[in-house]
Amino acid sequence: MIKTADELRRASVLFLKDVYKAYGPKVVLDNVDLAVRGGELCSLVGPSGCGKSTLFRLVLGEERPTSGEVSVGGKPVGFPSVDRGIVYQQYSLYPFLTVFDNVVFGRRLGHGILGSLGKSREFHDEAMFYIEAVKLAEHKDKFPHELSGGMQQRVALAQALIMKPKILLMDEPFGALDPGVREHLQVFLLELWERFEMTIFFVTHDLEEAVYVGTRILVLSQFYSDGRGNGAEVKRGSKIVFDRQLPRRAGATAVKDRAEFRALIQEIRQAGFDPHHLQHVTKFDLEHPDSFHDLTDEELKKGE
Amino acid sequence: MREKLMNFWERRRRNPCFWGLHAGPGRYLNWFLALVPFAVLVSVYLIASDIRLKENPDYKYLPSVMKMAEAVKELVATEDLRTGHYILLQDTLSSLRRLGMGMALAALSALFLGLNQGCFPGFRALLLPFTKFLSIVPPLAILPILLVAFGVHETVKVVLIFIGTAWVMSLDVHLAACKLPKEHITKALTLGASPLGVVYRVVFPQVMPRLIESVRLSLGPAWLFLLAAEAFAASEGLGYRIYLVRRYQAMDVIIPYVLLITFLGFAADWLLRTYMRWKYPWYFVVRES
Ligand SMILES: Nc1ncnc2c1ncn2[C@@H]1O[C@H](COP(=O)(O)OP(=O)(O)O)[C@@H](O)[C@H]1O
């Protein structure tokens, strides 16, 4: 570890240290450490049930960690608030509002009914700017149910963007879309990310998507071994077992067929998704410069 | 000719319009079928009435249409001796006013209770069990208590309608609020909503259509409570009139009144439904998905 935790915390938009989360006897997150810098498009994958959504909820502030620290922008997270934007797979949009109203909603809510008086021109221009950025200007008066799934997710992006969050959290945002639309939106997201210099935390179960979209890939997995042994009394949860910087490629999705891309995916599959391939905690592939991992003595214990 | 007939039957057999699982009655047939039971009812009545009246012209229980029309004309044209109002108009307006006030109060309270119970766990813990308890108390059984408490004034009718419908509607609104995806609330918080903003700008607009549906469903019980209360404590109103003339077995008044009440109920339902379709077009899509 090169930097101290304090330095990292200051340099990071999202910072987790020694985070544990247990539901009753079941440990889901087991001593997770993570620092994400501004401007990063950080994707998180892992086998199903590994705790991706749990981690996501901790960052969002819907739940508290059992112990450990979660901060955004240097401050411990509280309940969900404007510094964290969000795009869900479903239910991001309000069905009773048109596209325009959905996008402008955040500005209106933030100012209250009285505070919004006299601001409608300003709000309108701002909302239209983002609606144009997601290329939906001609659909602005439609209701969400009149749009395709891909268009709905673009509205959801505009809706979150208008708040200029410190970090945009995306939970399986393209999970419900057809493959073609999905690829299209991946490219689209990258364009927006570049244009607006966003920091994005992107959770998905699709490995290919994670590697394609991310500038950094994190793998959360319960398949590893450590000094605590394999006894029935050991309640092991998931850790980040793989953390690498990814080369930023030009938008084309053709890279997905390239050999190095496939090789990386194979590597990740083995590191995080194979229940029989148990890497020891000290051997994790944590090459990313911001990666750090404070192991407990228990976990480091030799033997067995 | 014979061939044509055979073809016709064959076509009918393949595309049945009435019988079986695959029947597809067309638009006109649909209308026609809908009218059949009404026609049957009216005919049976007319025939029965005709037969009885031929045997005994003074028979009161199955009055002829003429007789009913005369009775109605009298009710429309005569002024009440005491108040100086036209009876039918006065009865209708009084009943509608009570119904409207009772339902409006009940709907407002249901909205307030249901919304807050749906959104705030503390409020829910405090009031939900109590609301459930109240919703089970049979309103008609406490009518005597209400009569003692409120006397025979207007209040008692409005209160009975309120008590009879508000709790069930508030549970309905509460359920609708609980059923909203949690994502909507979290999302609103990330968009900068205050707690009240969440309740009144995110949850409220989405439970409104459910409240209106609930009002539609409660209209039936509301009429029941209104008629019952009017029977006991009123000096005008549709229910009052029916119970009053019952003493004289005046079917020629009762039947038109029943038809009027039915029509009013139907009209109220239709108005609310039309309003919903116009105001909440998204609701039907969301509900079905
Ligand atoms: N509220 C909860 N109560 C109890 N167990 C939970 C709860 N939420 C998640 N879990 C458990 O935590 C584990 C991780 O779940 P989740 O975060 O949804 O995984 P993922 O999103 O990676 O599929 C699962 O085994 C699940 O059973």
XYZ file of C-alpha atoms and ligand atoms in Angstrom:
620
model
C 0.000 0.000 0.000
C 1.590 3.235 -1.164
C -0.821 5.916 -0.044
C -2.305 6.281 3.383
C -6.024 5.832 3.821
C -6.445 9.533 4.523
C -4.794 10.563 1.296
C -6.942 8.150 -0.612
C -10.080 9.324 1.101
C -9.339 12.898 0.132
C -8.561 12.005 -3.451
C -11.643 9.853 -3.907
C -15.252 10.505 -4.754
C -16.326 7.183 -3.362
C -14.473 5.642 -0.471
C -15.149 2.429 1.463
C -12.975 1.125 4.257
C -13.308 -2.079 6.270
C -16.935 -2.428 5.279
C -18.839 -5.376 6.653
C -22.490 -6.085 6.019
C -24.327 -8.992 7.557
C -27.976 -9.945 7.544
C -28.381 -11.873 10.761
C -25.843 -14.678 10.678
C -25.215 -14.299 6.952
C -22.180 -12.180 6.126
C -22.560 -10.613 2.702
C -19.744 -8.061 2.507
C -16.579 -9.069 4.274
C -14.003 -6.332 4.896
C -14.400 -4.462 1.625
C -12.050 -1.584 0.816
C -12.505 0.641 -2.191
C -11.461 4.070 -3.413
C -12.891 5.504 -6.618
C -11.521 8.697 -8.122
C -13.499 11.415 -9.863
C -14.002 10.882 -13.583
C -13.775 7.126 -13.358
C -16.362 4.826 -14.909
C -16.087 2.041 -12.466
C -17.931 -1.173 -13.196
C -18.684 -3.813 -10.613
C -19.438 -7.420 -11.520
C -19.733 -10.619 -9.614
C -21.630 -13.896 -9.530
C -25.281 -13.639 -8.622
C -25.880 -13.411 -4.897
C -22.398 -12.089 -4.190
C -23.737 -8.844 -2.752
C -23.532 -6.354 -5.598
C -26.928 -4.906 -4.817
C -26.074 -4.860 -1.140
C -22.946 -2.831 -1.821
C -24.985 -0.600 -4.077
C -27.553 0.046 -1.368
C -24.809 0.944 1.095
C -23.393 3.517 -1.281
C -26.830 4.848 -2.036
C -27.547 5.192 1.670
C -30.626 2.980 1.757
C -28.844 0.746 4.245
C -26.014 1.141 6.739
C -22.975 -1.115 6.893
C -22.762 -3.406 9.915
C -19.383 -1.805 10.466
C -16.895 0.221 8.483
C -16.908 3.476 6.611
C -18.699 4.516 3.424
C -18.145 8.079 2.233
C -18.976 10.055 -0.866
C -17.071 13.263 -1.576
C -15.212 12.886 1.714
C -18.368 12.792 3.827
C -19.955 9.703 5.380
C -23.089 8.812 3.464
C -26.474 9.490 5.022
C -29.851 8.789 3.508
C -30.134 9.098 -0.284
C -29.538 12.690 -1.372
C -28.610 14.883 -4.320
C -24.894 14.068 -4.259
C -25.651 10.562 -5.520
C -27.634 10.246 -8.726
C -29.247 6.987 -9.674
C -30.485 5.031 -12.656
C -32.287 1.781 -11.993
C -33.107 -1.040 -14.321
C -36.778 -0.204 -13.834
C -38.848 2.404 -12.057
C -36.413 5.265 -12.592
C -39.140 7.314 -14.231
C -42.382 8.574 -12.783
C -45.260 7.200 -14.837
C -47.455 10.220 -14.169
C -44.984 12.721 -15.606
C -44.068 13.375 -19.222
C -40.494 13.089 -20.408
C -39.967 16.799 -19.926
C -41.531 16.823 -16.470
C -39.508 13.802 -15.421
C -36.293 15.534 -16.385
C -37.182 18.878 -14.850
C -38.603 17.196 -11.736
C -35.349 17.334 -9.796
C -34.966 21.069 -10.312
C -38.541 21.659 -9.212
C -38.348 19.376 -6.187
C -35.121 20.992 -5.077
C -36.608 24.477 -5.143
C -40.006 23.672 -3.675
C -43.215 25.074 -5.096
C -42.561 28.662 -4.031
C -38.902 28.591 -4.965
C -39.818 27.404 -8.456
C -41.913 30.484 -9.179
C -40.417 32.624 -11.881
C -37.817 30.003 -12.669
C -39.772 28.118 -15.316
C -37.787 29.635 -18.207
C -34.483 28.704 -16.613
C -35.681 25.189 -15.748
C -37.083 24.737 -19.211
C -33.829 25.606 -20.929
C -31.832 23.447 -18.605
C -34.139 20.463 -18.999
C -34.205 20.844 -22.776
C -30.425 20.904 -22.828
C -30.294 17.476 -21.194
C -33.210 16.121 -23.179
C -31.359 17.107 -26.335
C -28.183 15.559 -24.964
C -29.994 12.214 -24.815
C -31.581 12.898 -28.212
C -35.199 12.832 -27.156
C -36.297 16.371 -27.934
C -39.128 15.270 -30.210
C -40.516 12.955 -27.527
C -40.517 15.433 -24.684
C -44.280 15.505 -24.217
C -44.775 11.757 -24.161
C -45.379 9.684 -21.071
C -42.853 6.979 -20.170
C -45.232 4.197 -21.157
C -45.245 5.557 -24.690
C -41.480 5.094 -25.030
C -39.355 2.028 -25.721
C -37.191 0.589 -22.945
C -34.028 2.111 -24.376
C -35.595 5.543 -24.642
C -36.837 5.298 -21.062
C -33.308 4.643 -19.842
C -32.064 7.654 -21.778
C -34.685 9.809 -20.081
C -33.554 8.363 -16.756
C -29.986 9.421 -17.575
C -31.081 12.963 -18.371
C -33.184 13.024 -15.220
C -30.163 12.101 -13.111
C -27.699 14.284 -15.040
C -29.602 17.499 -14.506
C -28.787 17.251 -10.793
C -25.026 17.091 -11.550
C -24.410 14.422 -8.900
C -20.931 13.794 -7.541
C -21.364 10.191 -8.528
C -23.916 8.465 -10.699
C -24.959 5.040 -9.495
C -26.334 2.632 -12.056
C -27.863 -0.675 -11.020
C -28.128 -3.064 -13.964
C -29.338 -0.118 -16.043
C -29.463 -2.028 -19.324
C -30.439 -5.405 -17.882
C -33.950 -5.393 -19.294
C -33.050 -4.341 -22.827
C -32.638 -6.341 -26.025
C -29.005 -7.027 -27.002
C -28.945 -4.538 -29.883
C -30.447 -1.718 -27.878
C -28.173 -2.607 -25.032
C -24.999 -2.207 -27.079
C -26.296 1.031 -28.459
C -26.873 2.366 -24.961
C -23.440 1.250 -23.781
C -21.862 3.365 -26.498
C -24.256 6.164 -25.708
C -23.379 6.075 -22.019
C -19.673 6.310 -22.832
C -20.307 9.380 -24.962
C -22.255 11.071 -22.192
C -19.651 10.089 -19.631
C -16.941 11.732 -21.744
C -18.961 14.830 -22.511
C -20.098 15.534 -18.959
C -17.002 14.183 -17.184
C -19.080 12.104 -14.850
C -18.042 9.700 -12.154
C -20.053 6.539 -12.577
C -20.438 3.435 -10.459
C -21.921 0.833 -12.739
C -23.227 -2.442 -11.322
C -23.972 -5.285 -13.695
C -23.949 -9.072 -13.769
C -22.880 -9.062 -17.400
C -19.128 -9.456 -17.533
C -18.786 -8.400 -21.126
C -20.732 -5.221 -20.480
C -18.646 -4.447 -17.408
C -15.380 -4.786 -19.277
C -16.620 -2.911 -22.307
C -18.063 0.043 -20.428
C -15.623 0.479 -17.566
C -12.380 2.366 -17.170
C -11.893 0.230 -14.148
C -13.273 -3.177 -13.346
C -14.064 -4.477 -9.898
C -15.023 -8.061 -9.240
C -16.878 -8.875 -6.062
C -16.843 -12.552 -5.171
C -17.268 -14.994 -2.344
C -14.994 -17.528 -4.023
C -11.617 -17.093 -2.329
C -9.685 -18.505 0.590
C -7.970 -16.958 3.569
C -6.359 -17.666 6.905
C -9.675 -18.323 8.604
C -9.752 -21.798 7.095
C -12.763 -23.655 5.819
C -14.517 -24.684 8.990
C -18.292 -24.496 9.287
C -17.898 -21.723 11.868
C -16.263 -19.428 9.303
C -18.851 -17.013 7.956
C -17.171 -15.722 4.868
C -18.628 -12.919 2.789
C -17.665 -11.365 -0.509
C -14.559 -9.304 -1.151
C -13.237 -7.414 -4.114
C -11.006 -10.052 -5.643
C -10.025 -8.316 -8.857
C -9.420 -4.658 -9.561
C -7.817 -3.382 -12.732
C -7.561 -0.323 -14.850
C -8.937 -0.844 -18.339
C -7.643 0.827 -21.460
C -10.034 3.474 -22.750
C -11.027 2.445 -26.231
C -12.711 4.285 -29.032
C -16.449 3.711 -28.956
C -16.838 0.850 -31.413
C -18.293 -2.307 -29.943
C -16.107 -4.357 -32.300
C -13.486 -4.589 -29.555
C -15.695 -7.110 -27.872
C -14.530 -9.658 -30.441
C -10.846 -8.941 -30.016
C -8.608 -11.587 -28.495
C -7.289 -9.504 -25.591
C -10.855 -8.564 -24.635
C -11.865 -12.225 -24.601
C -8.736 -13.179 -22.680
C -9.445 -10.604 -19.989
C -12.971 -11.890 -19.668
C -11.666 -15.427 -19.265
C -9.295 -14.252 -16.594
C -12.028 -12.476 -14.657
C -14.332 -15.435 -14.995
C -11.744 -17.621 -13.335
C -10.883 -15.087 -10.649
C -14.422 -14.285 -9.582
C -16.991 -16.659 -11.007
C -15.467 -20.108 -10.595
C -16.484 -21.689 -7.269
C -13.601 -24.175 -7.531
C -10.912 -21.631 -8.132
C -10.202 -20.243 -4.674
C -7.510 -17.629 -4.707
C -5.871 -16.731 -1.423
C -6.545 -13.186 -0.150
C -2.909 -12.237 -0.505
C -2.874 -13.257 -4.160
C -5.770 -11.156 -5.422
C -5.183 -9.317 -8.651
C -5.502 -5.757 -7.384
C -3.406 -3.884 -9.881
C -5.344 -0.668 -10.010
C -3.309 2.207 -8.569
C -6.076 3.184 -6.155
C -6.672 -0.335 -4.983
C -6.030 -1.091 -1.347
C -6.929 -3.914 0.942
C -6.473 -3.847 4.716
C -6.448 -7.449 5.748
C -7.054 -8.517 9.326
C -4.580 -10.737 11.151
C -7.173 -13.484 11.132
C -7.381 -13.425 7.372
C -3.600 -13.379 6.993
C -3.009 -16.230 9.437
C -0.844 -18.968 7.939
C -1.623 -22.624 8.236
C -4.018 -25.250 6.958
C -80.226 -21.399 -52.043
C -79.647 -24.507 -50.002
C -75.943 -24.196 -50.647
C -75.931 -20.625 -49.433
C -77.625 -21.682 -46.250
C -75.094 -24.462 -45.719
C -72.262 -21.985 -46.262
C -73.782 -19.665 -43.770
C -73.990 -22.369 -41.133
C -70.469 -23.484 -41.816
C -69.196 -19.959 -41.361
C -71.152 -19.564 -38.168
C -69.799 -22.835 -36.846
C -66.244 -21.656 -37.430
C -66.747 -18.122 -36.143
C -69.359 -18.461 -33.438
C -70.772 -15.152 -32.293
C -72.426 -16.274 -29.073
C -71.770 -19.851 -27.983
C -68.548 -21.246 -26.673
C -65.118 -20.125 -25.637
C -64.250 -18.593 -28.960
C -67.346 -16.516 -29.451
C -66.786 -13.026 -30.745
C -69.997 -11.028 -30.669
C -69.641 -7.994 -32.886
C -70.310 -4.483 -31.808
C -74.023 -4.422 -32.576
C -74.638 -7.884 -31.187
C -72.860 -6.801 -28.008
C -75.290 -3.950 -27.571
C -78.215 -6.143 -28.370
C -77.132 -8.837 -25.913
C -76.640 -6.259 -23.206
C -80.205 -5.043 -23.660
C -81.827 -8.491 -23.590
C -82.038 -8.962 -19.808
C -83.476 -5.460 -19.410
C -86.073 -6.160 -22.055
C -86.977 -9.428 -20.367
C -87.365 -7.787 -16.976
C -89.520 -4.959 -18.312
C -91.696 -7.296 -20.358
C -92.264 -9.678 -17.511
C -93.249 -6.769 -15.328
C -95.562 -5.249 -17.900
C -97.284 -8.515 -18.626
C -97.664 -9.434 -14.968
C -98.936 -5.970 -14.143
C -101.374 -6.084 -17.048
C -102.784 -9.441 -15.985
C -103.186 -8.417 -12.375
C -104.762 -5.086 -13.209
C -107.265 -6.753 -15.513
C -108.374 -8.991 -12.689
C -108.474 -6.196 -10.160
C -108.035 -2.535 -11.248
C -107.271 -1.510 -7.662
C -104.297 -3.847 -7.307
C -101.461 -1.707 -5.896
C -98.361 -3.819 -6.056
C -97.777 -3.856 -9.792
C -98.786 -0.370 -10.937
C -99.018 0.314 -14.649
C -96.616 2.655 -16.376
C -99.390 5.227 -16.649
C -99.972 5.082 -12.938
C -96.298 5.562 -12.173
C -96.033 8.442 -14.632
C -98.952 10.154 -12.904
C -97.375 9.676 -9.500
C -94.069 11.039 -10.722
C -95.757 13.994 -12.352
C -97.401 14.808 -9.093
C -94.128 14.577 -7.190
C -92.387 16.768 -9.727
C -95.125 19.394 -9.767
C -96.341 19.525 -6.171
C -94.778 21.673 -3.554
C -94.175 20.274 -0.155
C -96.768 21.735 2.190
C -94.244 22.462 4.868
C -91.190 23.686 2.967
C -92.678 24.953 -0.279
C -90.172 22.997 -2.412
C -90.978 20.611 -5.210
C -90.872 17.182 -3.654
C -88.918 15.137 -6.179
C -86.355 17.846 -6.773
C -86.012 18.502 -3.075
C -85.582 14.803 -2.280
C -82.955 14.358 -4.952
C -80.958 17.442 -4.027
C -81.011 16.641 -0.328
C -79.834 13.105 -0.870
C -77.136 14.122 -3.317
C -75.905 16.816 -0.985
C -75.587 14.373 1.902
C -73.955 11.778 -0.280
C -71.552 14.325 -1.722
C -70.594 15.744 1.645
C -70.151 12.329 3.227
C -68.084 10.995 0.366
C -65.997 14.150 0.065
C -65.163 14.091 3.766
C -64.438 10.386 3.631
C -62.243 10.718 0.545
C -60.239 13.572 2.033
C -59.690 11.740 5.283
C -58.846 8.541 3.434
C -56.295 10.417 1.395
C -54.718 12.001 4.431
C -54.676 8.811 6.504
C -53.696 6.467 3.706
C -50.971 8.690 2.339
C -49.309 9.231 5.682
C -49.679 5.618 6.735
C -48.200 4.526 3.434
C -45.220 6.860 3.670
C -44.323 7.201 7.320
C -43.703 3.976 9.285
C -44.266 5.761 12.585
C -47.646 7.073 11.510
C -48.483 3.616 10.179
C -47.622 1.913 13.447
C -49.748 4.448 15.311
C -52.891 4.432 13.209
C -53.056 1.425 10.895
C -54.310 -1.121 13.458
C -56.863 1.383 14.698
C -58.088 2.116 11.195
C -58.417 -1.585 10.542
C -60.449 -1.949 13.721
C -62.722 0.929 12.744
C -63.223 -0.486 9.274
C -64.701 -3.657 10.764
C -67.201 -1.962 13.081
C -70.570 -2.358 11.297
C -71.734 1.213 10.655
C -75.427 0.413 10.743
C -75.066 -1.140 14.169
C -73.813 2.146 15.577
C -76.525 4.178 13.894
C -78.526 4.295 17.149
C -75.480 5.678 18.915
C -75.040 8.278 16.209
C -78.693 9.234 16.508
C -78.197 9.866 20.177
C -74.975 11.714 19.609
C -75.997 13.899 16.679
C -79.774 13.981 16.931
C -81.796 13.799 13.758
C -79.957 16.629 12.050
C -78.198 16.599 8.729
C -74.980 15.663 10.496
C -76.049 12.151 11.295
C -76.472 11.142 7.640
C -73.175 12.631 6.588
C -71.440 11.049 9.558
C -72.888 7.632 8.820
C -71.706 7.757 5.220
C -68.329 8.957 6.411
C -67.956 6.222 9.010
C -69.170 3.620 6.583
C -66.672 4.384 3.832
C -63.669 6.355 5.067
C -61.732 3.546 6.745
C -61.951 1.094 3.923
C -60.929 3.784 1.462
C -57.992 4.812 3.624
C -56.789 1.208 3.750
C -57.062 1.148 -0.009
C -55.011 4.310 -0.406
C -52.515 2.989 2.115
C -52.095 -0.211 0.104
C -51.661 1.757 -3.108
C -49.008 3.909 -1.460
C -47.194 0.847 -0.095
C -47.271 -0.847 -3.455
C -45.349 1.944 -5.141
C -41.844 0.799 -5.978
C -39.410 1.850 -3.278
C -37.210 3.079 -6.103
C -39.576 5.983 -6.655
C -38.958 7.307 -3.188
C -35.205 6.821 -3.213
C -35.085 8.400 -6.630
C -37.018 11.435 -5.427
C -34.582 11.851 -2.541
C -31.649 11.817 -4.952
C -33.499 14.480 -6.924
C -33.583 16.677 -3.860
C -37.087 16.070 -2.560
C -37.940 16.905 1.026
C -39.964 14.323 2.983
C -43.114 16.310 2.283
C -42.057 16.615 -1.324
C -41.909 12.827 -1.514
C -45.362 12.473 -0.024
C -47.144 15.198 -1.934
C -45.337 15.273 -5.257
C -44.375 11.662 -5.785
C -46.769 9.472 -3.841
C -49.867 11.665 -3.875
C -50.254 11.936 -7.657
C -49.863 8.187 -7.948
C -52.481 7.232 -5.343
C -55.067 9.713 -6.626
C -56.396 7.389 -9.334
C -56.631 4.587 -6.795
C -58.576 6.883 -4.478
C -61.047 7.648 -7.241
C -61.479 3.947 -7.954
C -62.030 3.466 -4.279
C -64.689 6.179 -4.232
C -66.416 4.437 -7.143
C -66.478 1.177 -5.227
C -67.662 2.887 -2.050
C -70.572 4.612 -3.726
C -72.675 1.474 -3.364
C -72.244 1.189 0.403
C -72.604 4.972 0.692
C -76.070 4.841 -0.857
C -76.989 2.053 1.494
C -75.984 4.092 4.529
C -77.668 7.186 3.175
C -80.984 5.411 2.585
C -80.842 3.775 5.984
C -80.094 7.036 7.769
C -82.810 8.852 5.867
C -85.307 6.191 6.794
C -84.675 6.908 10.460
C -83.878 10.542 10.630
C -84.951 12.895 7.885
C -87.792 15.018 6.653
C -86.906 14.801 3.005
C -84.631 12.757 0.755
C -84.995 9.803 -1.562
C -84.673 7.266 1.211
C -87.076 9.152 3.431
C -89.718 9.225 0.667
C -89.454 5.533 -0.025
C -89.889 4.640 3.623
C -92.682 7.164 4.002
C -94.832 5.906 1.146
C -94.090 2.313 2.083
C -96.776 2.752 4.700
C -99.313 3.300 1.948
C -97.726 0.569 -0.163
C -97.383 3.126 -2.926
C -95.426 1.083 -5.438
C -96.163 3.721 -8.048
C -93.803 6.030 -6.139
C -91.299 3.476 -4.906
C -90.483 1.967 -8.287
C -89.679 5.296 -9.984
C -87.594 6.292 -6.969
C -85.610 3.080 -7.140
C -85.013 3.721 -10.826
C -83.923 7.274 -10.065
C -81.463 6.130 -7.404
C -80.069 3.528 -9.754
C -79.669 6.127 -12.440
C -77.923 8.552 -10.094
C -75.516 5.831 -8.993
C -74.808 4.921 -12.575
C -74.225 8.541 -13.552
C -71.833 9.155 -10.650
C -69.858 6.068 -11.558
C -69.717 7.077 -15.190
C -68.551 10.585 -14.363
C -65.731 9.327 -12.162
C -64.658 6.784 -14.742
C -64.591 9.355 -17.503
C -62.665 11.756 -15.333
C -60.058 9.067 -14.624
C -59.606 8.229 -18.292
C -59.088 11.866 -19.065
C -56.911 12.824 -16.144
C -54.818 9.717 -15.543
C -54.179 8.066 -18.913
C -50.980 6.486 -17.603
C -52.741 4.727 -14.742
C -54.382 2.034 -16.833
C -51.127 1.128 -18.558
C -49.147 0.968 -15.325
C -51.819 -1.058 -13.557
C -51.904 -3.673 -16.275
C -48.134 -4.153 -16.516
N -32.500 -7.623 3.208
C -31.840 -8.800 3.234
N -32.050 -9.663 4.252
C -31.382 -10.846 4.290
N -30.514 -11.272 3.356
C -30.287 -10.459 2.296
C -30.943 -9.192 2.191
N -30.515 -8.610 1.058
C -29.645 -9.470 0.481
N -29.501 -10.581 1.233
C -28.623 -11.694 0.924
O -27.385 -11.179 0.567
C -26.828 -11.882 -0.512
C -26.405 -10.923 -1.596
O -27.544 -10.378 -2.216
P -27.458 -9.287 -3.339
O -26.717 -8.103 -2.831
O -28.822 -9.049 -3.821
O -26.593 -10.023 -4.441
P -26.421 -9.678 -5.977
O -27.020 -8.327 -6.224
O -24.948 -9.716 -6.188
O -27.089 -10.766 -6.731
C -27.866 -12.876 -0.985
O -27.451 -14.150 -0.604
C -29.115 -12.489 -0.242
O -29.771 -13.643 0.175
